[in-house]
N, C-alpha and C. Protein backbone atom coordinates (compact mmCIF):
# COMPACT_ATOMS: atom_id res chain seq x y z
N MET A 1 0.64 -0.95 0.31
CA MET A 1 -0.35 0.11 0.40
C MET A 1 1.25 1.33 -0.14
N ASN A 2 0.27 2.30 -0.77
CA ASN A 2 0.92 3.03 -1.14
C ASN A 2 1.47 4.11 0.15
N GLU A 3 1.81 4.96 0.39
CA GLU A 3 2.38 6.26 1.82
C GLU A 3 1.52 7.51 1.68
N LEU A 4 0.43 8.08 2.15
CA LEU A 4 0.77 9.00 1.49
C LEU A 4 1.06 10.14 2.13
N THR A 5 1.26 11.56 1.05
CA THR A 5 1.16 12.54 1.82
C THR A 5 1.26 12.98 2.81
N LYS A 6 1.97 14.00 3.39
CA LYS A 6 0.94 14.85 4.70
C LYS A 6 -0.27 16.23 4.17
N ALA A 7 -0.73 16.40 2.99
CA ALA A 7 -1.71 16.50 2.54
C ALA A 7 -2.73 15.56 1.96
N GLU A 8 -2.54 14.34 1.34
CA GLU A 8 -3.78 13.63 1.26
C GLU A 8 -3.96 13.22 2.75
N GLN A 9 -2.93 12.81 3.76
CA GLN A 9 -3.63 12.39 4.84
C GLN A 9 -4.12 13.01 5.23
N GLN A 10 -3.99 14.41 5.73
CA GLN A 10 -4.93 15.40 5.94
C GLN A 10 -7.02 15.21 5.41
N VAL A 11 -6.80 15.11 4.29
CA VAL A 11 -8.23 14.93 3.08
C VAL A 11 -8.19 13.20 3.94
N MET A 12 -7.71 12.65 3.71
CA MET A 12 -8.09 10.84 4.43
C MET A 12 -7.88 11.41 5.91
N GLN A 13 -8.44 11.98 6.04
CA GLN A 13 -8.49 11.86 7.77
C GLN A 13 -9.93 12.45 7.91
N GLN A 14 -9.66 13.79 6.78
CA GLN A 14 -11.96 14.11 7.39
C GLN A 14 -12.16 12.89 6.34
N LEU A 15 -12.22 12.35 5.03
CA LEU A 15 -13.14 11.58 4.59
C LEU A 15 -13.42 11.05 5.59
N TRP A 16 -12.31 10.05 6.45
CA TRP A 16 -12.86 8.69 7.00
C TRP A 16 -13.71 9.12 8.01
N LYS A 17 -13.41 11.17 8.51
CA LYS A 17 -14.59 11.03 9.60
C LYS A 17 -15.90 11.49 9.31
N LEU A 18 -15.71 12.14 8.12
CA LEU A 18 -16.63 12.58 7.25
C LEU A 18 -17.86 10.84 6.72
N GLU A 19 -17.10 9.68 6.31
CA GLU A 19 -18.02 9.30 6.04
C GLU A 19 -17.60 8.93 4.25
N LYS A 20 -19.24 10.42 3.80
CA LYS A 20 -18.52 11.00 2.63
C LYS A 20 -19.21 12.56 2.87
N ALA A 21 -18.38 12.89 2.24
CA ALA A 21 -18.39 13.95 1.48
C ALA A 21 -18.36 14.90 0.07
N PHE A 22 -18.45 15.65 0.20
CA PHE A 22 -17.61 16.70 -1.38
C PHE A 22 -16.84 17.76 -1.05
N VAL A 23 -16.02 18.13 -2.14
CA VAL A 23 -14.83 19.24 -1.66
C VAL A 23 -14.76 19.85 -0.45
N ARG A 24 -16.38 20.84 -0.81
CA ARG A 24 -16.32 21.65 0.62
C ARG A 24 -16.28 21.15 1.58
N ASP A 25 -17.40 20.53 1.57
CA ASP A 25 -17.08 19.79 2.76
C ASP A 25 -16.27 19.46 3.67
N ILE A 26 -15.25 18.44 2.71
CA ILE A 26 -13.96 18.17 3.24
C ILE A 26 -12.76 19.54 3.68
N ILE A 27 -13.25 20.63 2.84
CA ILE A 27 -12.81 21.86 3.38
C ILE A 27 -12.75 22.41 4.14
N ALA A 28 -14.83 22.56 4.77
CA ALA A 28 -15.52 22.55 5.58
C ALA A 28 -14.35 22.44 6.93
N GLU A 29 -14.19 21.02 7.11
CA GLU A 29 -13.08 21.22 8.31
C GLU A 29 -11.73 20.89 8.59
N LEU A 30 -10.99 21.61 7.44
CA LEU A 30 -9.60 21.89 7.58
C LEU A 30 -9.68 23.11 8.19
N ASP A 31 -8.30 22.74 9.07
CA ASP A 31 -7.91 23.94 9.47
C ASP A 31 -8.06 25.59 8.67
N GLU A 32 -7.33 25.94 9.62
CA GLU A 32 -7.50 28.00 8.46
C GLU A 32 -5.72 27.31 8.82
N PRO A 33 -4.98 27.94 8.27
CA PRO A 33 -5.69 28.32 6.56
C PRO A 33 -6.31 27.71 5.54
N LYS A 34 -7.31 27.82 5.31
CA LYS A 34 -8.14 26.94 4.60
C LYS A 34 -7.23 26.09 3.27
N PRO A 35 -7.48 25.75 3.28
CA PRO A 35 -6.90 25.19 1.16
C PRO A 35 -7.49 25.69 0.18
N ALA A 36 -7.43 26.14 -1.17
CA ALA A 36 -7.70 26.28 -2.11
C ALA A 36 -9.26 24.68 -2.55
N TYR A 37 -9.77 25.37 -3.00
CA TYR A 37 -10.77 24.19 -3.76
C TYR A 37 -10.20 23.56 -4.82
N ASN A 38 -9.51 24.19 -5.59
CA ASN A 38 -9.20 23.77 -7.61
C ASN A 38 -7.67 22.69 -6.34
N THR A 39 -7.00 23.03 -4.31
CA THR A 39 -5.91 22.36 -4.62
C THR A 39 -6.54 20.59 -3.69
N VAL A 40 -7.66 21.01 -2.66
CA VAL A 40 -8.59 20.06 -2.41
C VAL A 40 -8.81 19.52 -3.73
N SER A 41 -10.16 19.86 -4.21
CA SER A 41 -10.30 19.10 -5.43
C SER A 41 -8.93 17.64 -6.59
N THR A 42 -7.66 18.47 -6.37
CA THR A 42 -6.59 17.53 -6.94
C THR A 42 -6.35 16.79 -5.49
N ILE A 43 -6.37 17.14 -4.43
CA ILE A 43 -5.66 16.07 -3.68
C ILE A 43 -6.94 15.00 -3.97
N VAL A 44 -7.38 15.04 -3.94
CA VAL A 44 -9.10 14.61 -3.57
C VAL A 44 -8.88 13.47 -4.83
N ARG A 45 -8.45 14.20 -6.68
CA ARG A 45 -8.09 13.37 -7.10
C ARG A 45 -7.47 12.56 -7.32
N ILE A 46 -5.70 12.51 -7.38
CA ILE A 46 -4.59 11.79 -6.91
C ILE A 46 -5.12 10.69 -6.07
N LEU A 47 -5.75 10.51 -4.78
CA LEU A 47 -5.52 9.97 -4.03
C LEU A 47 -6.75 8.63 -4.73
N GLU A 48 -7.92 9.32 -5.44
CA GLU A 48 -8.91 8.24 -5.82
C GLU A 48 -7.67 7.03 -6.79
N ARG A 49 -6.79 8.76 -7.50
CA ARG A 49 -5.96 7.49 -8.45
C ARG A 49 -5.44 6.16 -8.30
N LYS A 50 -4.62 6.72 -6.76
CA LYS A 50 -3.79 5.78 -6.00
C LYS A 50 -5.22 4.91 -5.53
N GLY A 51 -6.20 5.17 -5.54
CA GLY A 51 -6.64 3.76 -5.05
C GLY A 51 -7.66 4.05 -3.54
N PHE A 52 -7.61 5.03 -2.85
CA PHE A 52 -8.25 5.65 -1.44
C PHE A 52 -9.22 6.04 -1.38
N VAL A 53 -9.79 6.11 -2.73
CA VAL A 53 -10.97 7.50 -2.12
C VAL A 53 -11.75 7.02 -4.41
N ALA A 54 -13.08 6.81 -3.78
CA ALA A 54 -13.36 6.34 -4.70
C ALA A 54 -14.67 7.76 -4.78
N HIS A 55 -15.87 7.49 -5.84
CA HIS A 55 -16.36 8.41 -5.27
C HIS A 55 -18.11 8.50 -6.14
N GLU A 56 -18.83 8.71 -5.73
CA GLU A 56 -20.48 8.38 -6.30
C GLU A 56 -20.35 10.06 -7.29
N ALA A 57 -20.65 9.95 -8.43
CA ALA A 57 -21.38 10.91 -9.17
C ALA A 57 -23.19 11.54 -9.22
N PHE A 58 -22.99 13.24 -9.42
CA PHE A 58 -23.86 13.74 -9.22
C PHE A 58 -24.18 14.34 -9.54
N GLY A 59 -24.38 14.44 -11.07
CA GLY A 59 -24.67 15.29 -12.31
C GLY A 59 -23.14 16.04 -12.10
N LYS A 60 -22.68 16.98 -12.28
CA LYS A 60 -21.37 17.38 -12.62
C LYS A 60 -20.91 17.30 -11.04
N SER A 61 -21.05 16.96 -10.27
CA SER A 61 -20.60 16.68 -8.79
C SER A 61 -20.56 15.35 -8.51
N HIS A 62 -19.43 16.20 -7.80
CA HIS A 62 -19.14 14.49 -7.20
C HIS A 62 -18.97 13.75 -5.43
N ARG A 63 -19.14 13.09 -5.26
CA ARG A 63 -19.16 12.99 -3.28
C ARG A 63 -18.64 12.12 -3.45
N TYR A 64 -17.79 12.24 -2.69
CA TYR A 64 -16.35 10.77 -2.53
C TYR A 64 -16.18 10.21 -1.06
N TYR A 65 -15.74 8.96 -1.34
CA TYR A 65 -15.81 8.19 0.37
C TYR A 65 -14.06 7.43 -0.03
N PRO A 66 -14.34 7.06 1.30
CA PRO A 66 -13.47 6.27 1.15
C PRO A 66 -12.88 5.09 0.96
N ALA A 67 -12.50 4.46 0.17
CA ALA A 67 -12.08 2.87 -0.35
C ALA A 67 -11.21 2.06 0.37
N VAL A 68 -10.29 2.91 1.18
CA VAL A 68 -9.93 2.15 1.83
C VAL A 68 -9.79 2.33 3.48
N SER A 69 -10.28 2.04 4.20
CA SER A 69 -10.16 2.16 6.20
C SER A 69 -9.29 2.91 6.55
N LYS A 70 -9.54 4.12 7.69
CA LYS A 70 -8.23 4.27 8.38
C LYS A 70 -7.72 2.87 8.91
N ASN A 71 -8.89 1.55 9.79
CA ASN A 71 -7.83 1.07 10.26
C ASN A 71 -6.76 0.44 8.80
N ALA A 72 -7.33 -0.08 8.11
CA ALA A 72 -5.83 -0.97 6.80
C ALA A 72 -5.55 -0.19 6.85
N TYR A 73 -5.06 1.69 6.65
CA TYR A 73 -3.44 2.03 5.46
C TYR A 73 -3.35 2.39 6.96
N ARG A 74 -3.66 2.14 8.53
CA ARG A 74 -3.11 2.44 9.51
C ARG A 74 -2.37 0.72 10.00
N LYS A 75 -2.74 -0.12 9.93
CA LYS A 75 -1.83 -1.06 9.32
C LYS A 75 -0.42 -1.06 8.69
N GLY A 76 -1.20 -1.51 7.22
CA GLY A 76 -0.60 -0.91 6.39
C GLY A 76 1.32 -0.01 6.25
N PHE A 77 0.49 0.99 6.51
CA PHE A 77 1.65 2.30 6.95
C PHE A 77 2.89 1.86 8.06
N PHE A 78 1.82 1.74 9.33
CA PHE A 78 2.91 1.16 10.26
C PHE A 78 3.68 0.27 10.25
N LYS A 79 2.99 -1.04 9.57
CA LYS A 79 3.59 -2.29 8.98
C LYS A 79 5.08 -1.82 8.08
N GLY A 80 5.41 -0.83 7.03
CA GLY A 80 6.17 -0.48 6.92
C GLY A 80 7.24 0.24 7.43
N PHE A 81 7.15 1.31 8.71
CA PHE A 81 7.20 2.46 9.74
C PHE A 81 8.24 1.45 9.54
N LEU A 82 7.57 0.28 10.59
CA LEU A 82 8.58 -0.78 11.24
C LEU A 82 9.66 -1.41 10.74
N ASN A 83 9.71 -1.99 9.52
CA ASN A 83 10.03 -2.09 8.61
C ASN A 83 11.52 -1.41 8.58
N ASN A 84 10.67 0.19 8.23
CA ASN A 84 11.95 0.65 7.11
C ASN A 84 12.25 2.01 8.52
N TYR A 85 12.28 1.66 9.98
CA TYR A 85 12.91 2.55 10.54
C TYR A 85 13.31 1.98 12.39
N PHE A 86 13.09 0.62 11.87
CA PHE A 86 13.37 -0.44 13.57
C PHE A 86 12.93 -2.24 13.15
N SER A 87 13.77 -1.99 11.60
CA SER A 87 14.11 -3.79 11.49
C SER A 87 13.24 -4.54 11.46
N ASN A 88 12.41 -3.71 10.97
CA ASN A 88 10.48 -4.62 11.66
C ASN A 88 11.01 -6.22 13.31
N SER A 89 11.42 -4.80 14.15
CA SER A 89 11.18 -5.50 15.65
C SER A 89 10.33 -4.11 16.22
N MET A 90 9.35 -5.50 16.29
CA MET A 90 8.97 -4.19 18.32
C MET A 90 9.13 -4.21 18.84
N LYS A 91 10.61 -4.70 19.40
CA LYS A 91 11.60 -5.11 20.64
C LYS A 91 12.37 -3.31 20.60
N ASN A 92 12.67 -3.20 18.81
CA ASN A 92 13.22 -2.20 18.74
C ASN A 92 12.22 -0.95 19.07
N LEU A 93 11.52 -0.78 18.50
CA LEU A 93 10.44 -0.04 18.61
C LEU A 93 9.66 0.33 19.37
N VAL A 94 9.97 -0.64 20.46
CA VAL A 94 9.72 -0.58 22.52
C VAL A 94 10.96 0.46 23.65
N SER A 95 11.61 0.20 22.45
CA SER A 95 13.07 0.66 23.28
C SER A 95 13.56 1.83 22.48
N PHE A 96 12.50 2.01 21.71
CA PHE A 96 13.66 3.33 21.11
C PHE A 96 12.67 4.41 21.97
N PHE A 97 11.27 3.81 22.15
CA PHE A 97 9.86 4.73 23.11
C PHE A 97 10.09 5.15 24.18
N ALA A 98 10.95 4.01 25.16
CA ALA A 98 10.96 3.83 26.92
C ALA A 98 12.18 4.64 26.88
N LYS A 99 13.55 4.10 25.84
CA LYS A 99 14.34 5.19 25.85
C LYS A 99 14.60 6.52 24.90
N ASP A 100 14.55 6.56 24.24
CA ASP A 100 14.58 8.17 23.76
C ASP A 100 13.29 9.04 23.29
N ARG A 101 12.50 9.12 23.46
CA ARG A 101 10.74 10.00 23.78
C ARG A 101 10.77 9.95 25.02
N GLY A 102 11.43 9.14 26.18
CA GLY A 102 11.30 9.48 27.35
C GLY A 102 9.61 8.92 28.31
N LEU A 103 9.93 8.17 28.28
CA LEU A 103 8.09 7.74 28.94
C LEU A 103 8.59 7.56 29.72
N SER A 104 7.30 8.23 31.07
CA SER A 104 6.84 8.46 32.03
C SER A 104 7.03 7.01 32.69
N ILE A 105 7.87 6.96 34.11
CA ILE A 105 7.72 5.71 34.27
C ILE A 105 5.74 4.71 34.55
N ALA A 106 5.02 5.43 34.99
CA ALA A 106 3.35 5.56 34.43
C ALA A 106 3.52 4.90 33.08
N GLU A 107 3.57 5.37 32.39
CA GLU A 107 3.25 4.77 30.98
C GLU A 107 3.88 3.90 30.60
N MET A 108 4.81 3.40 31.70
CA MET A 108 5.89 1.84 31.67
C MET A 108 4.83 1.03 32.34
N GLU A 109 4.76 1.54 32.65
CA GLU A 109 3.85 0.72 34.05
C GLU A 109 1.98 -0.17 33.19
N GLU A 110 2.32 0.97 32.89
CA GLU A 110 0.83 0.45 31.38
C GLU A 110 1.30 -0.44 30.69
N LEU A 111 2.31 -0.36 29.94
CA LEU A 111 3.00 -0.75 28.60
C LEU A 111 2.81 -2.84 28.82
N LYS A 112 4.00 -1.96 30.32
CA LYS A 112 4.07 -3.68 31.13
C LYS A 112 2.09 -4.53 31.59
N GLU A 113 1.72 -3.67 31.50
CA GLU A 113 0.49 -4.33 31.77
C GLU A 113 -0.27 -4.90 31.05
N LEU A 114 -0.27 -4.16 29.57
CA LEU A 114 -1.20 -4.29 28.74
C LEU A 114 -0.24 -6.14 28.29
N LEU A 115 1.02 -5.61 28.00
CA LEU A 115 1.41 -6.58 27.57
C LEU A 115 1.77 -8.10 28.42
N ASP A 116 1.23 -8.15 29.88
CA ASP A 116 0.71 -9.47 30.76
C ASP A 116 -0.40 -9.66 30.60
N GLU A 117 -1.48 -8.91 30.47
CA GLU A 117 -2.43 -9.42 29.69
C GLU A 117 -2.41 -10.24 28.63
N GLU A 118 -2.07 -9.81 28.16
CA GLU A 118 -0.95 -10.27 25.79
C GLU A 118 -1.13 -11.15 26.09
N ILE A 119 0.11 -11.33 26.90
CA ILE A 119 1.08 -12.05 27.53
C ILE A 119 -0.26 -14.12 28.53
N LYS A 120 -0.92 -13.54 29.04
CA LYS A 120 -2.27 -14.70 29.69
C LYS A 120 -3.08 -14.83 28.97
N LYS A 121 -3.95 -13.77 27.84
CA LYS A 121 -4.40 -14.41 26.61
C LYS A 121 -3.88 -15.29 25.44
N GLN A 122 -2.60 -15.04 25.39
CA GLN A 122 -2.28 -15.97 24.43
C GLN A 122 -1.47 -17.19 24.49
N LYS A 123 -1.41 -17.33 26.20
CA LYS A 123 -1.17 -18.40 26.72
C LYS A 123 -1.64 -19.15 27.43
N SER A 124 -3.17 -19.16 27.59
CA SER A 124 -4.99 -19.75 27.44
C SER A 124 -4.75 -19.94 26.31
N ASN A 125 -5.21 -19.18 25.39
CA ASN A 125 -5.07 -19.79 24.09
C ASN A 125 -4.64 -20.43 23.27
N ILE A 126 -3.52 -20.95 23.29
CA ILE A 126 -2.44 -22.42 23.63
C ILE A 126 -2.53 -23.26 25.02
N SER A 127 -2.95 -23.43 25.89
CA SER A 127 -3.41 -24.74 26.49
C SER A 127 -4.95 -24.97 25.78
N GLU A 128 -5.93 -23.48 25.70
CA GLU A 128 -6.74 -24.32 25.46
C GLU A 128 -7.02 -25.44 23.90
N LYS A 129 -6.06 -25.22 22.81
CA LYS A 129 -5.86 -25.80 21.82
C LYS A 129 -5.23 -27.48 21.68
N ASN A 130 -4.27 -27.55 23.16
CA ASN A 130 -4.14 -28.81 23.11
C ASN A 130 -4.99 -29.57 23.96
C-alpha cells in the first residue's frame, strides 16, 4: 500500500471522519488557513487514482468516500514504518520509545500491564488448543 503525503493524509482524515463528502465539505473541516478548492479537488483526484478514494456522481459534482478504511491504512503504514525504521522489530520500537522518547514510569507500567494481559490471553489460547 502506498504511503500518503501530509496533504493527502489531511484529506483522508476528513473523509474517514465524514464517511462521504463533497470537496466543499472536506474544506470546511480543514484547519485555517483553508486550502483553495482546486487544491483539495486535485488531492482528492490523486487519492482516487491511488485507490484510496472512490466517488458517486451527482451530475457534474462528485461525492467522495474512502475506498480504504482507516484501520487498513494504519496497519499497512505501521508495517512499513516498523520495517523501515526499526528493522521490523517491535523490541527496537518499544526500546526507542522507552529510552529516546522519555516514557514516564506510569506509561511504562501501563504498557507492561497491557503486555502481561496479552501474554496471559495468548497462553490461555495455546493451552485450550492442546
